Coordinates of C-alpha atoms and ligand atoms in Angstrom, one line a residue:
Chain D
M25 CA 3.6 44.4 -19.3
E26 CA 3.7 40.8 -18.1
S27 CA 4.6 38.2 -20.7
L28 CA 6.0 34.8 -21.2
E29 CA 8.8 34.6 -24.0
V30 CA 10.1 31.5 -25.3
K31 CA 13.2 31.8 -27.6
H32 CA 15.1 29.0 -29.3
L33 CA 14.4 26.7 -27.0
T34 CA 15.6 23.1 -27.3
H35 CA 15.5 20.4 -24.8
H36 CA 17.1 16.8 -24.5
F37 CA 16.3 14.0 -22.3
G38 CA 19.6 12.0 -22.4
F39 CA 20.6 12.0 -25.9
T40 CA 17.0 12.2 -27.4
E41 CA 16.2 15.5 -28.6
I42 CA 12.7 16.1 -27.4
L43 CA 12.1 19.7 -28.5
H44 CA 13.9 21.7 -31.1
N45 CA 14.0 25.4 -31.6
I46 CA 10.5 26.5 -30.1
N47 CA 9.7 30.2 -30.1
F48 CA 6.4 31.9 -29.2
T49 CA 5.3 34.7 -27.2
L50 CA 2.3 34.6 -24.7
K51 CA 0.9 38.3 -23.6
K52 CA -1.2 39.2 -21.0
G53 CA -4.6 38.1 -21.0
E54 CA -4.0 35.7 -24.0
V55 CA -4.9 32.1 -24.3
V56 CA -2.4 30.0 -26.0
S57 CA -3.0 26.2 -26.7
I58 CA -0.8 23.6 -27.7
V59 CA -1.7 20.7 -30.0
G60 CA 0.1 17.9 -31.0
P61 CA 0.4 14.3 -31.2
S62 CA 0.9 12.2 -27.9
G63 CA 4.5 11.8 -27.0
G64 CA 5.5 15.0 -29.0
G65 CA 6.8 16.9 -26.1
K66 CA 4.1 19.3 -25.1
T67 CA 4.0 18.2 -21.3
T68 CA 8.0 18.7 -21.5
L69 CA 7.5 22.2 -23.1
L70 CA 5.0 23.3 -20.6
H71 CA 7.2 22.1 -17.7
L72 CA 10.1 24.3 -19.1
C73 CA 8.0 27.2 -19.5
A74 CA 6.5 26.8 -15.8
G75 CA 10.2 26.3 -14.5
L76 CA 9.7 22.8 -13.3
L77 CA 12.5 21.4 -15.5
D78 CA 15.9 23.5 -16.0
V79 CA 16.3 25.3 -19.4
A80 CA 19.7 24.0 -21.2
E81 CA 19.4 25.6 -24.5
G82 CA 17.5 28.6 -25.5
E83 CA 15.6 31.0 -23.0
V84 CA 12.2 31.2 -21.2
N85 CA 11.3 34.6 -19.8
N86 CA 8.7 34.4 -17.5
S87 CA 7.6 38.0 -16.1
F88 CA 4.0 37.0 -14.8
K89 CA 3.7 37.6 -11.0
T90 CA 1.9 34.4 -10.0
T91 CA 1.8 31.3 -11.9
A92 CA -0.2 28.1 -11.2
F93 CA -0.1 24.4 -12.9
A94 CA -2.7 21.8 -13.2
F95 CA -0.9 18.7 -14.1
Q96 CA -1.8 16.0 -16.4
E97 CA -1.5 13.0 -13.6
G98 CA -3.5 15.1 -10.9
R99 CA -0.6 15.2 -8.3
L100 CA -3.0 15.2 -5.5
L101 CA -1.9 14.7 -1.9
P102 CA -3.1 11.2 -1.0
W103 CA -3.5 12.1 2.7
K104 CA -5.6 15.3 2.0
N105 CA -9.2 15.2 1.3
V106 CA -10.8 17.2 -1.6
I107 CA -11.1 20.3 -0.2
E108 CA -7.9 20.3 1.8
N109 CA -6.3 19.5 -1.7
I110 CA -7.7 22.7 -3.1
A111 CA -7.2 24.8 -0.1
I112 CA -3.5 23.9 0.3
A113 CA -2.9 25.9 -3.0
L114 CA -4.5 29.2 -1.0
L115 CA -2.7 28.3 2.3
A116 CA 0.8 28.2 0.6
R117 CA -0.1 31.9 -0.5
G118 CA -0.6 32.8 3.2
E119 CA -4.4 33.0 2.9
K120 CA -6.2 32.4 6.4
K121 CA -7.4 29.0 6.9
S122 CA -11.2 29.8 7.2
V123 CA -10.9 31.7 4.0
A124 CA -9.0 29.0 2.2
I125 CA -11.7 26.3 3.0
Q126 CA -14.6 28.9 2.1
K127 CA -12.9 29.5 -1.3
A128 CA -12.0 26.0 -1.9
Q129 CA -15.6 24.9 -1.2
E130 CA -17.1 27.3 -3.5
I131 CA -14.7 26.6 -6.3
A132 CA -15.5 22.6 -5.9
L133 CA -19.2 23.4 -6.0
K134 CA -18.5 25.1 -9.2
F135 CA -16.4 22.4 -10.8
G136 CA -19.4 20.1 -10.3
L137 CA -18.2 18.1 -7.1
E138 CA -20.6 17.4 -4.6
E139 CA -20.7 18.0 -0.9
D140 CA -20.6 14.3 -0.3
D141 CA -17.2 14.3 -2.0
F142 CA -15.5 17.0 0.1
E143 CA -14.3 14.8 2.8
K144 CA -13.2 12.1 0.2
F145 CA -9.5 11.2 -0.2
P146 CA -8.0 10.8 -3.5
K147 CA -8.3 7.1 -3.6
D148 CA -11.7 7.3 -3.3
L149 CA -12.2 9.5 -6.4
S150 CA -13.0 8.8 -10.0
G151 CA -10.3 9.9 -12.8
G152 CA -12.4 12.8 -13.8
M153 CA -13.0 14.2 -10.3
K154 CA -9.2 13.9 -9.5
Q155 CA -8.5 16.0 -12.9
R156 CA -11.3 18.3 -11.6
V157 CA -9.5 19.0 -8.1
N158 CA -6.3 19.4 -9.3
F159 CA -7.6 22.0 -12.1
A160 CA -9.6 23.6 -9.3
R161 CA -6.4 23.8 -7.1
A162 CA -4.8 25.8 -9.7
L163 CA -7.4 28.1 -10.6
V164 CA -8.7 28.8 -7.3
V165 CA -5.5 31.0 -6.4
K166 CA -6.2 33.4 -9.5
P167 CA -3.0 33.2 -11.0
S168 CA -1.8 35.9 -13.6
L169 CA -0.4 32.6 -15.7
L170 CA -2.3 29.4 -15.7
F171 CA -0.5 26.3 -17.1
L172 CA -3.0 23.6 -18.1
D173 CA -1.9 20.3 -19.1
E174 CA -4.8 18.5 -21.0
P175 CA -7.4 19.6 -17.9
F176 CA -10.6 18.6 -19.7
S177 CA -9.3 15.2 -21.1
A178 CA -11.5 12.9 -18.6
L179 CA -14.6 14.9 -18.4
D180 CA -17.9 14.3 -20.1
I181 CA -19.3 17.0 -22.7
G182 CA -21.7 18.7 -20.1
L183 CA -19.1 19.1 -17.6
K184 CA -16.5 20.2 -20.1
R185 CA -19.0 23.1 -21.7
E186 CA -19.6 24.3 -17.9
L187 CA -16.1 24.5 -17.1
Y188 CA -15.2 26.2 -20.5
T189 CA -17.6 28.9 -19.5
H190 CA -16.0 29.1 -16.3
L191 CA -12.5 29.3 -17.5
I192 CA -13.6 32.0 -20.1
E193 CA -15.2 34.2 -17.3
S194 CA -12.4 34.0 -14.7
C195 CA -9.9 35.1 -17.5
E196 CA -12.2 38.1 -18.1
E197 CA -12.5 39.0 -14.6
N198 CA -8.8 38.5 -13.5
D199 CA -7.3 39.3 -16.8
M200 CA -5.7 35.8 -16.7
S201 CA -3.4 34.2 -19.2
I202 CA -3.4 30.6 -20.0
L203 CA -0.8 28.3 -21.8
F204 CA -2.7 25.0 -22.3
I205 CA -2.3 21.4 -23.8
T206 CA -5.2 19.6 -25.4
H207 CA -5.9 16.9 -27.9
D208 CA -9.0 18.3 -28.7
L209 CA -8.9 20.8 -31.7
I210 CA -12.5 22.0 -31.2
E211 CA -11.7 22.8 -27.5
A212 CA -8.7 24.5 -28.6
I213 CA -10.4 26.6 -31.1
R214 CA -13.3 27.6 -28.6
L215 CA -10.8 28.5 -25.9
S216 CA -7.7 30.2 -27.6
D217 CA -6.4 33.3 -29.1
E218 CA -3.7 31.3 -30.6
I219 CA -3.1 27.6 -31.3
L220 CA 0.6 26.2 -31.7
L221 CA 0.7 23.0 -33.5
L222 CA 3.6 20.7 -32.5
E223 CA 4.9 18.3 -34.7
A224 CA 6.8 15.2 -33.1
D225 CA 10.4 13.9 -33.4
P226 CA 11.8 16.2 -32.2
G227 CA 9.0 18.6 -31.1
H228 CA 9.1 21.7 -33.1
I229 CA 6.2 24.3 -34.1
V230 CA 5.0 23.8 -37.6
K231 CA 2.3 26.3 -37.9
T232 CA 0.2 28.6 -35.5
F233 CA -3.4 29.6 -35.9
K234 CA -4.9 32.8 -34.7
Y235 CA -8.3 33.4 -33.7
D236 CA -9.4 37.2 -32.9
S237 CA -13.1 37.0 -32.3
P238 CA -14.0 37.5 -28.6
K239 CA -14.4 34.1 -26.9
E240 CA -17.6 34.6 -25.3
K241 CA -19.2 35.2 -28.6
R242 CA -18.0 31.8 -30.2
D243 CA -21.0 29.8 -30.5
D244 CA -21.2 26.2 -31.8
A245 CA -21.7 27.1 -35.4
F246 CA -18.3 29.2 -35.4
V247 CA -16.4 26.4 -33.6
Y248 CA -17.5 23.7 -36.0
K249 CA -16.8 25.9 -39.1
E250 CA -13.5 26.4 -37.9
S251 CA -12.7 22.9 -36.8
A252 CA -14.1 21.8 -40.1
K253 CA -11.6 24.3 -41.7
I254 CA -8.7 23.3 -39.8
V255 CA -9.0 19.6 -40.4
Q256 CA -8.2 20.2 -43.9
D257 CA -5.0 22.1 -43.2
K258 CA -2.2 20.5 -45.0
E259 CA 0.3 20.6 -41.5
I260 CA -2.7 19.5 -39.5
I261 CA -3.2 16.4 -41.6
E262 CA 0.4 15.5 -41.9
T263 CA 1.1 16.1 -38.1
F264 CA -1.9 13.8 -36.9
K265 CA -1.6 11.5 -39.8
L266 CA -5.1 12.0 -40.8
N267 CA -4.7 10.8 -44.1
T268 CA -4.0 7.1 -43.1
L269 CA -7.5 7.1 -41.9
E270 CA -9.0 8.2 -45.1
L271 CA -7.1 5.2 -46.8
K272 CA -9.1 2.4 -45.0
Chain F
M25 CA -6.4 18.1 19.4
K26 CA -9.3 17.3 16.9
F27 CA -7.4 14.5 16.0
F28 CA -7.3 13.0 19.4
L29 CA -11.1 13.6 19.8
K30 CA -11.6 11.7 16.6
I31 CA -9.2 8.7 17.9
L32 CA -11.4 8.7 21.3
K33 CA -14.7 8.7 19.0
D34 CA -13.7 6.0 17.0
F35 CA -12.3 3.8 20.0
P36 CA -15.5 2.2 21.0
A37 CA -16.1 0.9 17.6
Y38 CA -12.3 -0.4 17.6
L39 CA -12.9 -2.3 20.8
W40 CA -16.0 -3.9 19.4
S41 CA -14.3 -5.1 16.4
G42 CA -11.9 -7.0 18.7
W43 CA -14.4 -9.6 19.8
G44 CA -12.8 -11.9 17.1
A45 CA -9.4 -11.4 18.9
V46 CA -10.8 -12.1 22.5
A47 CA -12.5 -15.3 21.0
S48 CA -9.0 -16.6 19.6
I49 CA -7.3 -15.8 23.1
L50 CA -10.1 -17.7 24.9
L51 CA -9.5 -20.7 22.6
F52 CA -6.0 -20.5 23.0
I53 CA -6.4 -20.8 26.8
A54 CA -8.5 -23.5 26.3
F55 CA -6.2 -25.6 24.3
W56 CA -3.6 -24.4 27.1
D57 CA -5.9 -26.2 29.5
V58 CA -6.0 -29.1 27.7
G59 CA -2.2 -29.3 27.4
N60 CA -2.1 -29.1 31.2
Q61 CA -4.4 -32.1 31.5
I62 CA -2.2 -34.2 29.0
Y63 CA 1.4 -33.0 30.4
G64 CA 0.7 -32.4 34.2
N65 CA 1.3 -29.4 36.5
L66 CA 5.2 -29.5 36.4
V67 CA 5.5 -29.1 32.6
L68 CA 2.4 -26.9 31.9
P69 CA 0.6 -25.5 34.6
S70 CA -3.0 -24.8 34.1
P71 CA -4.3 -21.4 33.0
L72 CA -6.0 -20.9 36.4
E73 CA -3.0 -21.5 38.4
T74 CA -0.8 -19.4 36.2
F75 CA -3.4 -16.4 36.5
K76 CA -3.5 -17.2 40.4
T77 CA 0.3 -16.9 40.5
L78 CA 0.0 -13.8 38.3
Y79 CA -2.7 -11.9 40.6
A80 CA -0.4 -12.7 43.5
M81 CA 2.6 -11.4 41.8
L82 CA 1.0 -8.3 40.9
H83 CA 0.2 -7.7 44.6
S84 CA 3.7 -8.3 45.8
K85 CA 6.0 -5.2 46.0
D86 CA 8.8 -6.9 45.2
I87 CA 7.8 -8.1 41.6
L88 CA 6.6 -4.7 40.9
E89 CA 9.9 -3.4 41.5
Q90 CA 11.5 -5.7 39.3
I91 CA 9.0 -4.8 36.5
D92 CA 9.8 -1.2 37.1
I93 CA 13.4 -1.9 36.6
T94 CA 12.7 -3.7 33.2
L95 CA 10.4 -1.1 32.1
Y96 CA 13.0 1.6 32.8
R97 CA 15.9 -0.2 30.8
A98 CA 13.2 -1.0 27.9
S99 CA 12.3 2.8 27.8
V100 CA 15.4 4.2 28.0
G101 CA 16.7 1.8 25.3
F102 CA 13.9 2.2 23.1
G103 CA 13.8 5.8 23.6
L104 CA 17.3 6.3 22.3
S105 CA 16.6 4.0 19.3
L106 CA 13.4 6.0 18.7
L107 CA 15.4 9.4 18.8
F108 CA 18.6 8.4 17.0
G109 CA 17.0 5.9 14.6
S110 CA 14.6 8.6 13.4
V111 CA 16.8 11.4 13.1
L112 CA 19.9 9.5 11.7
G113 CA 17.3 7.7 9.2
L114 CA 15.8 11.0 8.0
I115 CA 19.2 12.4 7.5
A116 CA 20.6 9.3 5.6
G117 CA 17.4 9.4 3.5
F118 CA 17.8 13.0 2.3
F119 CA 21.5 12.2 1.1
A120 CA 22.0 9.6 -1.6
T121 CA 25.7 9.2 -0.6
A122 CA 24.7 8.7 3.3
S123 CA 22.0 6.1 2.4
M124 CA 24.4 4.3 0.3
M125 CA 27.1 4.3 3.1
S126 CA 24.9 3.3 5.7
R127 CA 23.4 0.3 4.2
P128 CA 26.2 -1.9 4.9
I129 CA 26.5 -0.8 8.5
V130 CA 22.6 -1.5 8.8
T131 CA 23.0 -5.0 7.5
I132 CA 25.7 -5.7 9.8
L133 CA 23.5 -4.4 12.7
V134 CA 20.6 -6.6 11.8
G135 CA 22.4 -9.5 10.6
M136 CA 24.3 -9.9 14.1
P137 CA 22.5 -12.0 16.5
P138 CA 21.6 -10.2 19.8
I139 CA 23.1 -12.9 21.8
A140 CA 26.5 -11.9 20.3
W141 CA 26.0 -8.4 21.3
I142 CA 24.8 -9.4 24.8
V143 CA 28.4 -11.2 25.1
L144 CA 30.2 -8.4 23.8
A145 CA 28.2 -5.7 26.1
M146 CA 28.9 -7.9 29.0
I147 CA 32.6 -7.6 28.4
W148 CA 32.4 -4.0 27.9
F149 CA 30.1 -2.7 30.4
G150 CA 29.9 -5.6 33.0
M151 CA 26.8 -6.6 34.5
G152 CA 24.2 -3.9 34.7
D153 CA 21.7 -1.4 33.3
E154 CA 24.1 -0.4 30.5
T155 CA 24.6 -3.6 29.2
V156 CA 20.9 -4.3 28.7
I157 CA 20.4 -0.9 27.4
F158 CA 23.0 -1.2 24.9
T159 CA 21.6 -4.6 23.7
V160 CA 18.2 -3.0 23.4
V161 CA 19.4 -0.1 21.4
V162 CA 21.6 -2.4 19.0
A163 CA 18.6 -4.5 18.3
S164 CA 15.8 -2.0 17.8
F165 CA 17.9 1.1 16.3
P166 CA 18.4 -0.5 13.0
I167 CA 14.8 -1.2 12.5
I168 CA 13.8 2.4 13.2
F169 CA 16.7 3.7 11.1
V170 CA 15.7 1.7 8.2
G171 CA 12.0 2.6 8.3
A172 CA 13.0 6.5 8.5
L173 CA 15.3 5.8 5.5
Q174 CA 13.1 4.0 3.4
G175 CA 10.3 6.7 4.1
T176 CA 12.5 9.4 3.0
R177 CA 13.9 7.5 0.1
T178 CA 10.6 6.8 -1.2
L179 CA 9.3 10.2 -1.3
D180 CA 7.4 11.1 -4.5
G181 CA 9.3 13.6 -6.9
E182 CA 6.1 14.3 -8.5
L183 CA 4.6 15.8 -5.5
K184 CA 7.6 17.5 -4.5
E185 CA 7.7 19.5 -7.9
M186 CA 3.7 20.1 -7.5
A187 CA 4.9 21.8 -4.0
D188 CA 7.4 23.8 -5.9
S189 CA 5.0 24.8 -8.5
F190 CA 2.6 26.3 -5.9
A191 CA 5.7 27.7 -4.0
F192 CA 4.9 25.9 -0.6
P193 CA 6.7 27.4 2.1
W194 CA 9.2 25.4 3.6
H195 CA 7.3 24.2 6.8
M196 CA 4.2 23.4 4.4
K197 CA 6.6 21.1 2.3
F198 CA 7.8 19.3 5.4
I199 CA 4.4 19.0 7.5
D200 CA 2.1 18.5 4.4
V201 CA 4.2 16.9 1.8
Y202 CA 6.9 15.1 3.2
F203 CA 5.7 14.0 6.7
P204 CA 2.8 12.1 6.1
H205 CA 4.5 10.0 3.8
I206 CA 7.5 9.4 5.9
F207 CA 5.3 8.8 9.0
S208 CA 3.6 6.0 7.2
Y209 CA 6.7 4.4 6.9
I210 CA 8.4 5.3 10.2
F211 CA 5.6 4.3 12.3
P212 CA 5.2 0.7 12.0
A213 CA 9.0 0.7 12.2
W214 CA 8.5 2.4 15.8
V215 CA 5.9 -0.4 16.6
S216 CA 8.4 -3.2 15.6
G217 CA 11.1 -1.5 17.2
L218 CA 9.1 -1.3 20.3
G219 CA 8.3 -5.2 20.2
M220 CA 11.7 -6.0 19.8
A221 CA 12.9 -3.7 22.6
W222 CA 10.6 -5.5 25.0
K223 CA 11.9 -8.9 23.8
I224 CA 15.4 -8.1 24.0
V225 CA 15.4 -6.5 27.4
I226 CA 14.2 -9.8 29.0
M227 CA 16.5 -11.9 27.2
A228 CA 19.4 -9.5 28.0
E229 CA 18.4 -9.4 31.7
L230 CA 18.2 -13.0 31.8
L231 CA 21.7 -13.2 30.8
A232 CA 23.4 -10.4 32.2
T233 CA 21.8 -9.1 35.3
S234 CA 20.4 -9.9 38.7
D235 CA 17.4 -7.9 38.7
G236 CA 14.5 -7.3 36.3
M237 CA 11.8 -9.5 34.8
G238 CA 14.6 -11.4 33.0
A239 CA 16.5 -12.2 36.1
E240 CA 13.1 -13.2 37.8
L241 CA 12.8 -15.6 35.0
A242 CA 16.3 -16.9 35.2
I243 CA 15.5 -17.6 39.0
A244 CA 12.1 -19.4 38.4
R245 CA 13.7 -21.6 35.8
S246 CA 16.6 -22.6 38.3
Q247 CA 13.8 -23.6 41.0
L248 CA 11.8 -25.0 38.3
D249 CA 8.9 -22.8 39.3
T250 CA 6.8 -23.2 35.8
P251 CA 3.8 -21.1 37.3
T252 CA 6.0 -18.1 38.1
A253 CA 7.7 -18.5 34.7
L254 CA 4.2 -18.6 32.9
A255 CA 2.9 -15.7 35.1
L256 CA 5.9 -13.5 34.0
V257 CA 5.4 -14.6 30.3
T258 CA 1.8 -13.4 30.6
I259 CA 3.0 -9.9 31.9
M260 CA 5.3 -9.7 29.0
I261 CA 2.8 -10.6 26.3
G262 CA -0.3 -8.8 27.9
S263 CA 1.7 -5.5 28.3
L264 CA 2.8 -5.8 24.6
M265 CA -0.7 -6.5 23.4
F266 CA -2.1 -3.5 25.5
I267 CA 0.4 -1.2 24.0
E268 CA 0.0 -2.4 20.5
Y269 CA -3.5 -2.9 20.3
I270 CA -5.1 -0.4 22.6
I271 CA -2.6 2.5 22.0
L272 CA -0.7 2.2 18.8
E273 CA -3.2 0.6 16.5
P274 CA -6.1 3.1 16.9
I275 CA -3.5 6.0 16.3
K276 CA -2.3 4.1 13.1
R277 CA -5.8 3.6 12.1
E278 CA -6.6 7.4 12.1
V279 CA -3.4 8.4 10.6
E280 CA -3.6 6.0 7.5
L281 CA -7.1 6.6 6.7
W282 CA -6.0 7.8 3.4
R283 CA -4.5 4.7 2.4
V284 CA -5.9 2.1 0.2
Ligands
ATP23 N1 11.8 12.6 -17.4 C1 11.9 12.0 -18.7 N2 13.0 11.2 -18.9 C2 13.3 11.0 -20.2 N3 12.4 10.9 -21.3 C3 11.1 11.5 -20.8 C4 11.1 12.1 -19.5 N4 9.8 12.9 -19.8 C5 9.2 12.7 -21.0 N5 10.1 11.9 -21.9 C6 10.1 11.6 -23.2 O1 9.7 12.7 -23.9 C7 9.1 12.4 -24.8 C8 7.8 13.8 -24.8 O2 7.0 13.5 -23.6 P1 5.9 14.3 -23.2 O3 5.3 14.0 -21.8 O4 6.2 15.7 -23.2 O5 4.7 14.2 -24.2 P2 3.4 14.8 -24.6 O6 3.5 15.5 -25.7 O7 2.8 15.4 -23.3 O8 2.2 13.5 -24.6 P3 1.0 13.3 -24.3 O9 0.0 14.0 -25.1 O10 0.6 11.6 -24.3 O11 0.8 13.7 -22.9 C9 8.4 11.0 -25.1 O12 9.0 10.4 -25.7 C10 8.7 10.7 -23.4 O13 9.3 9.5 -23.4
MG24 MG1 1.5 15.0 -21.8

């Protein structure tokens, strides 16, 4: 059984402790989200899990066969157009060029990109479009484990909803697992089996929330009810400093 | 292949955009003619006379031979600089220690006036091809070396990480991630290196050899043959402009479409 196990993971940048004693397990087919304040070490944690940073203390055991990463800042190749940027992930896996282009075009359309945009270089794309290309590049290879770093942050609500559905479908189809970061609790509740709440300075997990109901059955009523509940949670209030808002 | 077709396809539009340049050249020639009318034929021959001399020159076998000699020296010198400058620059760029160690050497190479090199080369190699080629290499090598070094030093670490996260095979990493970036630095360096080579070859010939265009220029000077001197200069500038604007610039435009 493929899984991602994180045990006693601690990370320093220089002398600052960024992450402290992180423990969790991500099983095959599960979606786990990480929420927490900005600068709390979420991206760092994801990079450690994906092997983009070296683990110094603790363990990260990743037995998933293939992984793909959608970065917070896009990281598109500036000299490749939209389609080439998506297709390159497939080419790297040895896919034939014509097939790769075909698949890239299909997924680009699903991600709300238009044919007029296909030939554009990243410099001519909007922030949200870059984000979608970056996201599509990771999803198109159908990895068994997908890392997503705030993939929806620059998208409008309509587009977000479309992509949620699309993501849930491909999860079902390919039995894909996801570890993803978000700032949006509603989004986390809609998509995840488990939410890890990461408090800052140094980043550590204060609480986990589990949601068992099947994702395609989670309607707006369910999501809003649960999110109303979660913002009453003591740890959530403390971690995001929600009470300061009330005082005003 | 598709790439070259694209260059050819966009070429007419590019040429059309050159009217402004043509206008400014014509204006320059007009001022030149005014200069001729003020200062007289000995100091500044008229454009017409210069072009007539030029026409005659291009039909004389002797001059064409001299141009051949100069072309040979410039190409060998530039070719060597291109090869070693690019390769060594890349290597130096990939290793932090090598790039640190090479900096002072580059400063010396860039800072030393070419004329000093010519004197040294004349002592070392005598009066001949080697002296000229050596001077050309010394002058254009550092430009290309620095271009390649900069290109390699400034590679984007985040893109490298991206390539690793998708497990790009090494050849894709090189062709799709490193090369376009390095090329955007190294290509302009090639262009300036070429310009430098062309200027230095004439200077070195003028001082150190008895053949080639530089030597012709020296003869024209000693005989106060201003039209010939100007015709030679026209050939040098004309050929440089041809290479730069007709050959290199269209390539550069296609390659760098992705740039802002
Ligand atoms: N390469 C680095 N070197 C030094 N410090 C770093 C480095 N990368 C991140 N940090 C620091 O680590 C901390 C956590 O950064 P990280 O990017 O993981 O935050 P985050 O939770 O993803 O924030 P956001 O939600 O705003 O994206 C920050 O204080 C940041 O300054
Ligand atoms: Mg982040």
